[in-house]
PDB file of C-alpha atoms and ligand atoms in Angstrom:
ATOM      1  CA  MET S   1      -0.398  -0.010  -0.042  1.00 71.00           C
ATOM      2  CA  ARG S   2       0.997   3.997  -1.705  1.00 86.00           C
ATOM      3  CA  LEU S   3       1.193   5.321   1.450  1.00 95.00           C
ATOM      4  CA  VAL S   4      -0.690   9.227   0.101  1.00 97.00           C
ATOM      5  CA  LYS S   5       1.432  12.238   1.007  1.00 97.00           C
ATOM      6  CA  PRO S   6       2.002  14.348   4.152  1.00 98.00           C
ATOM      7  CA  PHE S   7       2.277  12.496   6.101  1.00 98.00           C
ATOM      8  CA  PHE S   8       1.219  13.809  10.004  1.00 98.00           C
ATOM      9  CA  GLY S   9       1.977  11.873  12.347  1.00 98.00           C
ATOM     10  CA  GLY S  10       0.744  13.006  16.239  1.00 98.00           C
ATOM     11  CA  ASN S  11       3.294  10.987  18.746  1.00 98.00           C
ATOM     12  CA  TRP S  12       1.469  11.276  22.096  1.00 98.00           C
ATOM     13  CA  LYS S  13       4.966  10.290  23.724  1.00 98.00           C
ATOM     14  CA  MET S  14       4.161   9.440  27.950  1.00 98.00           C
ATOM     15  CA  ASN S  15       0.693  12.142  27.280  1.00 98.00           C
ATOM     16  CA  HIS S  16      -2.639  11.935  27.259  1.00 98.00           C
ATOM     17  CA  GLY S  17      -4.527   8.425  28.887  1.00 98.00           C
ATOM     18  CA  PRO S  18      -7.983   7.182  27.854  1.00 98.00           C
ATOM     19  CA  ARG S  19     -10.019   9.677  29.037  1.00 98.00           C
ATOM     20  CA  ALA S  20      -7.377  12.397  27.778  1.00 98.00           C
ATOM     21  CA  ALA S  21      -7.399  10.550  24.450  1.00 98.00           C
ATOM     22  CA  ARG S  22     -10.664  10.374  23.968  1.00 98.00           C
ATOM     23  CA  ARG S  23     -11.099  14.387  23.971  1.00 98.00           C
ATOM     24  CA  PHE S  24      -8.710  14.124  22.162  1.00 98.00           C
ATOM     25  CA  VAL S  25     -10.504  12.696  19.088  1.00 98.00           C
ATOM     26  CA  GLU S  26     -14.304  14.778  20.122  1.00 98.00           C
ATOM     27  CA  GLU S  27     -12.283  17.873  20.475  1.00 98.00           C
ATOM     28  CA  PHE S  28      -9.318  17.260  17.035  1.00 98.00           C
ATOM     29  CA  THR S  29     -12.286  15.682  14.684  1.00 98.00           C
ATOM     30  CA  ALA S  30     -14.514  18.581  15.000  1.00 98.00           C
ATOM     31  CA  LEU S  31     -11.306  20.761  13.400  1.00 98.00           C
ATOM     32  CA  PHE S  32     -10.396  18.446  10.855  1.00 98.00           C
ATOM     33  CA  PRO S  33     -12.376  17.123   8.446  1.00 97.00           C
ATOM     34  CA  PRO S  34     -12.726  13.449   6.582  1.00 97.00           C
ATOM     35  CA  SER S  35      -9.081  13.674   4.419  1.00 95.00           C
ATOM     36  CA  GLN S  36      -7.611  11.542   2.098  1.00 95.00           C
ATOM     37  CA  ASP S  37      -5.496  13.543   0.436  1.00 97.00           C
ATOM     38  CA  ARG S  38      -3.217  12.432   3.597  1.00 98.00           C
ATOM     39  CA  THR S  39      -1.766  10.644   5.950  1.00 98.00           C
ATOM     40  CA  VAL S  40      -3.080  10.936   9.220  1.00 98.00           C
ATOM     41  CA  VAL S  41      -1.254   9.023  12.512  1.00 98.00           C
ATOM     42  CA  PHE S  42      -1.974   8.707  15.569  1.00 98.00           C
ATOM     43  CA  PHE S  43       1.056   7.355  18.615  1.00 98.00           C
ATOM     44  CA  PRO S  44      -0.804   6.798  21.377  1.00 98.00           C
ATOM     45  CA  PRO S  45       0.260   5.032  24.511  1.00 98.00           C
ATOM     46  CA  ALA S  46      -0.104   2.232  23.971  1.00 98.00           C
ATOM     47  CA  VAL S  47      -3.135   1.947  27.108  1.00 98.00           C
ATOM     48  CA  SER S  48      -5.179   5.445  24.788  1.00 98.00           C
ATOM     49  CA  LEU S  49      -4.322   3.040  21.608  1.00 98.00           C
ATOM     50  CA  ALA S  50      -8.096   0.895  22.140  1.00 98.00           C
ATOM     51  CA  GLU S  51     -10.231   4.322  23.336  1.00 98.00           C
ATOM     52  CA  PHE S  52      -8.867   6.035  21.137  1.00 98.00           C
ATOM     53  CA  ARG S  53     -10.034   3.619  18.320  1.00 98.00           C
ATOM     54  CA  THR S  54     -13.173   3.242  19.897  1.00 98.00           C
ATOM     55  CA  ALA S  55     -12.911   7.702  20.382  1.00 98.00           C
ATOM     56  CA  ALA S  56     -12.626   8.001  16.062  1.00 98.00           C
ATOM     57  CA  ALA S  57     -14.572   5.043  15.398  1.00 97.00           C
ATOM     58  CA  GLY S  58     -15.928   5.750  11.581  1.00 96.00           C
ATOM     59  CA  ARG S  59     -13.006   8.160  10.981  1.00 98.00           C
ATOM     60  CA  GLU S  60     -10.756   6.180   8.689  1.00 96.00           C
ATOM     61  CA  ASP S  61      -8.893   8.695   8.296  1.00 97.00           C
ATOM     62  CA  LEU S  62      -7.526   8.415  11.389  1.00 98.00           C
ATOM     63  CA  LEU S  63      -4.804   5.882  11.774  1.00 98.00           C
ATOM     64  CA  VAL S  64      -3.258   4.974  14.789  1.00 98.00           C
ATOM     65  CA  GLY S  65       0.405   2.604  15.209  1.00 98.00           C
ATOM     66  CA  LEU S  66       2.495   2.625  18.231  1.00 98.00           C
ATOM     67  CA  GLN S  67       5.353   4.130  19.353  1.00 98.00           C
ATOM     68  CA  ASP S  68       7.510   1.282  19.605  1.00 98.00           C
ATOM     69  CA  VAL S  69       7.581  -2.386  19.925  1.00 98.00           C
ATOM     70  CA  TYR S  70      10.373  -5.405  21.414  1.00 98.00           C
ATOM     71  CA  TRP S  71      11.191  -7.203  18.228  1.00 98.00           C
ATOM     72  CA  GLU S  72      10.180 -11.196  20.283  1.00 98.00           C
ATOM     73  CA  PRO S  73       6.457 -11.952  18.946  1.00 98.00           C
ATOM     74  CA  SER S  74       5.638 -13.204  22.336  1.00 98.00           C
ATOM     75  CA  GLY S  75       6.156 -14.788  25.156  1.00 98.00           C
ATOM     76  CA  ALA S  76       8.339 -14.585  29.139  1.00 98.00           C
ATOM     77  CA  PHE S  77       8.716 -10.370  28.312  1.00 98.00           C
ATOM     78  CA  THR S  78       7.362  -8.111  31.456  1.00 98.00           C
ATOM     79  CA  GLY S  79       6.712  -4.485  30.500  1.00 97.00           C
ATOM     80  CA  SER S  80       6.830  -5.381  26.871  1.00 98.00           C
ATOM     81  CA  ILE S  81       5.161  -5.294  23.967  1.00 98.00           C
ATOM     82  CA  SER S  82       4.751  -7.089  20.358  1.00 98.00           C
ATOM     83  CA  ALA S  83       4.730  -6.613  16.988  1.00 98.00           C
ATOM     84  CA  PRO S  84       1.972  -8.928  16.362  1.00 98.00           C
ATOM     85  CA  LEU S  85      -0.103  -8.067  19.456  1.00 98.00           C
ATOM     86  CA  ALA S  86       0.605  -4.280  18.338  1.00 98.00           C
ATOM     87  CA  LYS S  87      -1.336  -5.426  15.348  1.00 98.00           C
ATOM     88  CA  ASP S  88      -4.215  -7.078  17.015  1.00 98.00           C
ATOM     89  CA  ALA S  89      -4.754  -3.984  18.766  1.00 98.00           C
ATOM     90  CA  GLY S  90      -5.117  -1.899  16.171  1.00 98.00           C
ATOM     91  CA  ALA S  91      -2.096  -0.440  15.238  1.00 98.00           C
ATOM     92  CA  THR S  92      -1.022  -0.081  11.448  1.00 98.00           C
ATOM     93  CA  PHE S  93       2.667   1.712  12.526  1.00 98.00           C
ATOM     94  CA  VAL S  94       5.005   1.235  14.874  1.00 98.00           C
ATOM     95  CA  ILE S  95       8.335   3.693  15.016  1.00 98.00           C
ATOM     96  CA  ALA S  96      11.680   2.128  15.674  1.00 98.00           C
ATOM     97  CA  GLY S  97      15.210   4.242  17.023  1.00 97.00           C
ATOM     98  CA  HIS S  98      12.508   7.030  19.096  1.00 97.00           C
ATOM     99  CA  SER S  99      15.772   9.247  20.036  1.00 95.00           C
ATOM    100  CA  GLU S 100      14.372   9.089  23.036  1.00 96.00           C
ATOM    101  CA  ARG S 101      14.347   5.004  22.717  1.00 97.00           C
ATOM    102  CA  ARG S 102      18.261   5.045  21.034  1.00 95.00           C
ATOM    103  CA  HIS S 103      18.612   7.704  23.652  1.00 93.00           C
ATOM    104  CA  VAL S 104      17.067   7.995  27.149  1.00 96.00           C
ATOM    105  CA  PHE S 105      17.099   3.407  27.769  1.00 97.00           C
ATOM    106  CA  GLY S 106      19.717   3.237  25.355  1.00 97.00           C
ATOM    107  CA  ASP S 107      18.328   1.649  22.553  1.00 96.00           C
ATOM    108  CA  SER S 108      21.464   0.400  20.473  1.00 95.00           C
ATOM    109  CA  ASP S 109      20.998   0.415  16.756  1.00 93.00           C
ATOM    110  CA  GLU S 110      21.168  -3.735  16.200  1.00 95.00           C
ATOM    111  CA  ASP S 111      17.849  -3.009  17.922  1.00 97.00           C
ATOM    112  CA  VAL S 112      16.191  -0.513  16.288  1.00 97.00           C
ATOM    113  CA  VAL S 113      17.100  -3.328  13.351  1.00 97.00           C
ATOM    114  CA  ARG S 114      15.600  -5.795  15.332  1.00 98.00           C
ATOM    115  CA  LYS S 115      12.759  -3.754  15.952  1.00 98.00           C
ATOM    116  CA  VAL S 116      11.698  -2.810  12.268  1.00 98.00           C
ATOM    117  CA  ALA S 117      11.657  -6.552  10.910  1.00 98.00           C
ATOM    118  CA  ALA S 118       9.545  -7.452  14.034  1.00 98.00           C
ATOM    119  CA  ILE S 119       7.608  -4.466  12.396  1.00 98.00           C
ATOM    120  CA  SER S 120       7.490  -5.494   9.365  1.00 98.00           C
ATOM    121  CA  ALA S 121       7.626  -8.766   9.687  1.00 98.00           C
ATOM    122  CA  ALA S 122       3.955  -8.246  11.340  1.00 98.00           C
ATOM    123  CA  GLY S 123       2.744  -6.461   8.130  1.00 97.00           C
ATOM    124  CA  LEU S 124       3.189  -3.011   9.368  1.00 98.00           C
ATOM    125  CA  THR S 125       4.280  -0.196   8.466  1.00 98.00           C
ATOM    126  CA  PRO S 126       7.745   0.869  10.622  1.00 98.00           C
ATOM    127  CA  VAL S 127       8.719   4.932  10.854  1.00 98.00           C
ATOM    128  CA  LEU S 128      12.571   4.999  11.328  1.00 98.00           C
ATOM    129  CA  CYS S 129      13.918   7.572  12.588  1.00 98.00           C
ATOM    130  CA  VAL S 130      17.395   8.802  12.608  1.00 98.00           C
ATOM    131  CA  GLY S 131      19.118  11.589  12.673  1.00 97.00           C
ATOM    132  CA  GLU S 132      22.479  13.017  15.076  1.00 96.00           C
ATOM    133  CA  LEU S 133      23.254  14.556  18.081  1.00 95.00           C
ATOM    134  CA  LEU S 134      24.462  18.452  18.118  1.00 93.00           C
ATOM    135  CA  GLU S 135      28.498  17.259  19.282  1.00 94.00           C
ATOM    136  CA  GLU S 136      28.177  14.727  16.047  1.00 95.00           C
ATOM    137  CA  ARG S 137      26.237  17.942  14.013  1.00 93.00           C
ATOM    138  CA  ASP S 138      29.717  20.312  15.712  1.00 92.00           C
ATOM    139  CA  ARG S 139      31.799  17.711  14.206  1.00 95.00           C
ATOM    140  CA  GLY S 140      30.794  17.160  10.929  1.00 95.00           C
ATOM    141  CA  GLU S 141      29.114  13.898  10.646  1.00 97.00           C
ATOM    142  CA  VAL S 142      25.536  14.691  10.077  1.00 97.00           C
ATOM    143  CA  GLU S 143      26.054  12.989   6.495  1.00 97.00           C
ATOM    144  CA  SER S 144      27.991  10.075   8.506  1.00 97.00           C
ATOM    145  CA  VAL S 145      25.503   9.058  10.996  1.00 97.00           C
ATOM    146  CA  VAL S 146      22.028   9.727   9.249  1.00 98.00           C
ATOM    147  CA  THR S 147      24.149   7.384   7.086  1.00 98.00           C
ATOM    148  CA  ARG S 148      24.888   4.544   9.267  1.00 97.00           C
ATOM    149  CA  GLN S 149      21.051   4.935  10.313  1.00 97.00           C
ATOM    150  CA  VAL S 150      18.889   4.395   7.369  1.00 97.00           C
ATOM    151  CA  GLU S 151      21.766   1.552   5.963  1.00 96.00           C
ATOM    152  CA  ILE S 152      21.509  -0.273   9.925  1.00 96.00           C
ATOM    153  CA  GLY S 153      18.287   0.354   9.747  1.00 96.00           C
ATOM    154  CA  LEU S 154      16.873  -1.412   7.008  1.00 96.00           C
ATOM    155  CA  SER S 155      19.555  -3.614   6.515  1.00 97.00           C
ATOM    156  CA  GLN S 156      16.802  -7.290   7.051  1.00 97.00           C
ATOM    157  CA  LEU S 157      13.934  -6.009   4.794  1.00 97.00           C
ATOM    158  CA  GLN S 158      13.291  -7.351   1.820  1.00 93.00           C
ATOM    159  CA  ALA S 159      12.823  -5.009  -0.847  1.00 89.00           C
ATOM    160  CA  GLU S 160       9.016  -5.201  -1.192  1.00 93.00           C
ATOM    161  CA  GLU S 161       9.486  -4.386   2.940  1.00 96.00           C
ATOM    162  CA  ALA S 162      12.486  -1.266   2.287  1.00 96.00           C
ATOM    163  CA  GLU S 163       8.882  -0.178   0.642  1.00 96.00           C
ATOM    164  CA  ARG S 164       7.052  -0.181   2.682  1.00 97.00           C
ATOM    165  CA  ILE S 165       8.498   1.965   5.024  1.00 98.00           C
ATOM    166  CA  VAL S 166       8.388   5.790   6.469  1.00 98.00           C
ATOM    167  CA  VAL S 167      11.894   7.443   7.519  1.00 98.00           C
ATOM    168  CA  ALA S 168      11.931  10.143   9.511  1.00 98.00           C
ATOM    169  CA  TYR S 169      14.410  12.634  10.020  1.00 98.00           C
ATOM    170  CA  GLU S 170      14.716  13.962  13.557  1.00 97.00           C
ATOM    171  CA  PRO S 171      17.485  16.100  14.101  1.00 96.00           C
ATOM    172  CA  VAL S 172      17.847  14.582  17.944  1.00 94.00           C
ATOM    173  CA  TRP S 173      19.727  18.937  19.516  1.00 93.00           C
ATOM    174  CA  ALA S 174      15.212  20.142  17.826  1.00 93.00           C
ATOM    175  CA  ILE S 175      13.819  17.356  19.711  1.00 92.00           C
ATOM    176  CA  GLY S 176      11.782  19.155  22.392  1.00 88.00           C
ATOM    177  CA  THR S 177      13.995  21.553  22.220  1.00 90.00           C
ATOM    178  CA  GLY S 178      11.994  24.740  20.724  1.00 88.00           C
ATOM    179  CA  ARG S 179      14.677  25.034  17.787  1.00 88.00           C
ATOM    180  CA  THR S 180      14.166  23.626  14.787  1.00 87.00           C
ATOM    181  CA  ALA S 181      16.562  22.797  11.051  1.00 89.00           C
ATOM    182  CA  SER S 182      16.170  25.082   8.916  1.00 94.00           C
ATOM    183  CA  ALA S 183      14.131  23.611   5.477  1.00 96.00           C
ATOM    184  CA  GLU S 184      16.992  24.428   3.537  1.00 96.00           C
ATOM    185  CA  ASP S 185      19.713  21.953   5.806  1.00 95.00           C
ATOM    186  CA  ALA S 186      16.119  19.210   6.619  1.00 97.00           C
ATOM    187  CA  ASN S 187      15.378  19.098   3.125  1.00 97.00           C
ATOM    188  CA  GLU S 188      19.298  18.605   2.220  1.00 97.00           C
ATOM    189  CA  VAL S 189      19.867  15.412   4.719  1.00 98.00           C
ATOM    190  CA  HIS S 190      16.456  14.404   2.905  1.00 98.00           C
ATOM    191  CA  GLU S 191      17.988  14.531   0.367  1.00 98.00           C
ATOM    192  CA  LEU S 192      20.703  12.303   1.614  1.00 98.00           C
ATOM    193  CA  ILE S 193      18.018   9.860   2.654  1.00 98.00           C
ATOM    194  CA  ARG S 194      16.387  10.371  -0.693  1.00 98.00           C
ATOM    195  CA  GLY S 195      19.432   9.079  -2.504  1.00 98.00           C
ATOM    196  CA  MET S 196      20.151   6.752  -0.006  1.00 97.00           C
ATOM    197  CA  LEU S 197      16.708   4.649  -0.526  1.00 97.00           C
ATOM    198  CA  VAL S 198      16.977   5.167  -3.950  1.00 97.00           C
ATOM    199  CA  GLU S 199      20.143   2.687  -4.857  1.00 96.00           C
ATOM    200  CA  ARG S 200      17.730   0.132  -1.637  1.00 96.00           C
ATOM    201  CA  VAL S 201      14.807   0.428  -4.152  1.00 96.00           C
ATOM    202  CA  GLY S 202      15.125   2.377  -7.414  1.00 96.00           C
ATOM    203  CA  SER S 203      12.905   5.306  -8.124  1.00 97.00           C
ATOM    204  CA  ALA S 204       9.791   4.864  -8.204  1.00 96.00           C
ATOM    205  CA  ALA S 205       9.131   3.305  -4.595  1.00 96.00           C
ATOM    206  CA  ALA S 206      11.585   5.512  -3.433  1.00 97.00           C
ATOM    207  CA  ARG S 207       9.295   8.365  -4.277  1.00 96.00           C
ATOM    208  CA  ALA S 208       7.027   6.528  -2.894  1.00 97.00           C
ATOM    209  CA  ILE S 209       7.878   6.630   0.530  1.00 98.00           C
ATOM    210  CA  PRO S 210       6.982   9.416   2.920  1.00 98.00           C
ATOM    211  CA  ILE S 211      10.814  11.135   4.507  1.00 98.00           C
ATOM    212  CA  ILE S 212       9.332  12.735   6.709  1.00 98.00           C
ATOM    213  CA  TYR S 213      10.660  15.441   9.280  1.00 97.00           C
ATOM    214  CA  GLY S 214      10.194  15.671  12.531  1.00 97.00           C
ATOM    215  CA  GLY S 215      11.406  18.831  15.814  1.00 96.00           C
ATOM    216  CA  SER S 216       9.817  20.636  17.738  1.00 94.00           C
ATOM    217  CA  VAL S 217       7.308  21.200  14.545  1.00 97.00           C
ATOM    218  CA  LYS S 218       4.563  23.954  15.891  1.00 96.00           C
ATOM    219  CA  THR S 219       2.417  25.887  13.652  1.00 98.00           C
ATOM    220  CA  SER S 220       4.450  28.369  13.178  1.00 97.00           C
ATOM    221  CA  ASN S 221       6.813  26.736  10.714  1.00 96.00           C
ATOM    222  CA  ILE S 222       4.800  23.740   9.501  1.00 97.00           C
ATOM    223  CA  GLU S 223       4.437  25.964   6.026  1.00 97.00           C
ATOM    224  CA  GLU S 224       8.062  26.648   5.741  1.00 96.00           C
ATOM    225  CA  LEU S 225       9.264  22.466   6.485  1.00 97.00           C
ATOM    226  CA  LEU S 226       6.628  21.541   4.211  1.00 97.00           C
ATOM    227  CA  ALA S 227       7.229  23.674   1.288  1.00 97.00           C
ATOM    228  CA  ALA S 228      11.140  22.192   1.362  1.00 97.00           C
ATOM    229  CA  PRO S 229      10.908  19.220  -1.843  1.00 97.00           C
ATOM    230  CA  GLU S 230      12.310  16.380   0.338  1.00 97.00           C
ATOM    231  CA  ILE S 231      10.470  16.898   2.787  1.00 98.00           C
ATOM    232  CA  ASP S 232       6.821  14.634   2.521  1.00 98.00           C
ATOM    233  CA  GLY S 233       5.621  14.963   5.510  1.00 98.00           C
ATOM    234  CA  VAL S 234       5.215  16.112  10.469  1.00 98.00           C
ATOM    235  CA  LEU S 235       6.547  13.594  13.167  1.00 98.00           C
ATOM    236  CA  VAL S 236       4.736  16.016  15.548  1.00 98.00           C
ATOM    237  CA  GLY S 237       5.382  15.587  19.573  1.00 98.00           C
ATOM    238  CA  GLY S 238       4.754  18.517  21.525  1.00 97.00           C
ATOM    239  CA  ALA S 239       2.693  20.592  19.258  1.00 98.00           C
ATOM    240  CA  SER S 240       0.227  17.009  18.882  1.00 98.00           C
ATOM    241  CA  LEU S 241      -0.682  16.875  21.980  1.00 98.00           C
ATOM    242  CA  SER S 242      -3.352  20.044  21.389  1.00 98.00           C
ATOM    243  CA  PRO S 243      -6.387  18.990  19.585  1.00 98.00           C
ATOM    244  CA  LYS S 244      -6.405  22.714  17.625  1.00 98.00           C
ATOM    245  CA  ASP S 245      -2.288  23.110  16.883  1.00 98.00           C
ATOM    246  CA  PHE S 246      -2.393  19.707  15.626  1.00 98.00           C
ATOM    247  CA  ALA S 247      -5.577  20.094  13.521  1.00 98.00           C
ATOM    248  CA  GLN S 248      -3.873  23.526  11.866  1.00 98.00           C
ATOM    249  CA  ILE S 249      -0.980  21.781  11.861  1.00 98.00           C
ATOM    250  CA  CYS S 250      -3.035  17.878   8.908  1.00 98.00           C
ATOM    251  CA  ARG S 251      -5.002  20.954   7.645  1.00 97.00           C
ATOM    252  CA  THR S 252      -1.834  22.568   5.750  1.00 97.00           C
ATOM    253  CA  VAL S 253      -1.547  22.581   1.580  1.00 94.00           C
ATOM    254  CA  TRP S 254       0.535  20.684  -0.025  1.00 91.00           C
ATOM    255  CA  ARG S 255       2.547  21.991  -1.678  1.00 81.00           C
TER     256      ARG S 255
HETATM  257  C1  PEP R   1       9.113  14.077  18.619  1.00 89.50           C
HETATM  258  O1  PEP R   1       9.323  13.246  19.643  1.00 89.50           O
HETATM  259  O2  PEP R   1       9.590  12.514  17.768  1.00 89.50           O
HETATM  260  C2  PEP R   1       9.406  14.810  18.168  1.00 89.50           C
HETATM  261  C3  PEP R   1      10.004  15.520  17.200  1.00 89.50           C
HETATM  262  O3  PEP R   1       8.603  16.504  19.031  1.00 89.50           O
HETATM  263  P1  PEP R   1       8.728  17.582  19.071  1.00 89.50           P
HETATM  264  O4  PEP R   1       7.796  17.696  18.375  1.00 89.50           O
HETATM  265  O5  PEP R   1       8.683  17.877  21.042  1.00 89.50           O
HETATM  266  O6  PEP R   1      10.196  18.411  19.366  1.00 89.50           O
END
């Protein structure tokens, strides 16, 4: 299935329990009419997924995903959720390698690749997050860091699986900090990622893969970001917690 661009992801992180999720959906759906010309995906906490889906019943345009999974399909892994369980709960996407998983919880590149493979094997779409730390940017290592993360992230996927992913470029220094990469800087990294995807799956398939930007996306910078030719959408943290702000972001006119 090819995803309709632009792609808007709302990563709620560890916010909005079931009751808040219901209130959010009620407000958001009043502000954002059903839309077939874009992809909108929410990543609520796992405990809020069922309530989100119940509240959003009839809104097939609003998709849901999980923020993380463990790579084993089932078993004695207390506290973890697997990709098949996420699918059973109605998720169609799962984030892998978010910078908070990498840098707060210590997920390594090897962990991320196992997760990407497990998500894809379960028939879900992985949202592979990549991005450099500030010190890596300052040392001029953006290209090498992002190249390594994308290469490793996709290394266990068959070609047809690699066509069904989303790549999120999220410079770590821009996440939750209020600092946004300029559209120009982000576009440059997106071009690099696009080139890698072209080599991996060919030009037509690579063009269809959403490469999205994340890092302090707000109502005030969304238009400039989406005007950049290689930015196919956004992954939004803080601003996705407000139904009003996120509805405005999701309504942005696509170039
Ligand atoms: C994120 O969580 O992926 C993110 C980009 O967060 P924020 O928009 O708050 O920077």
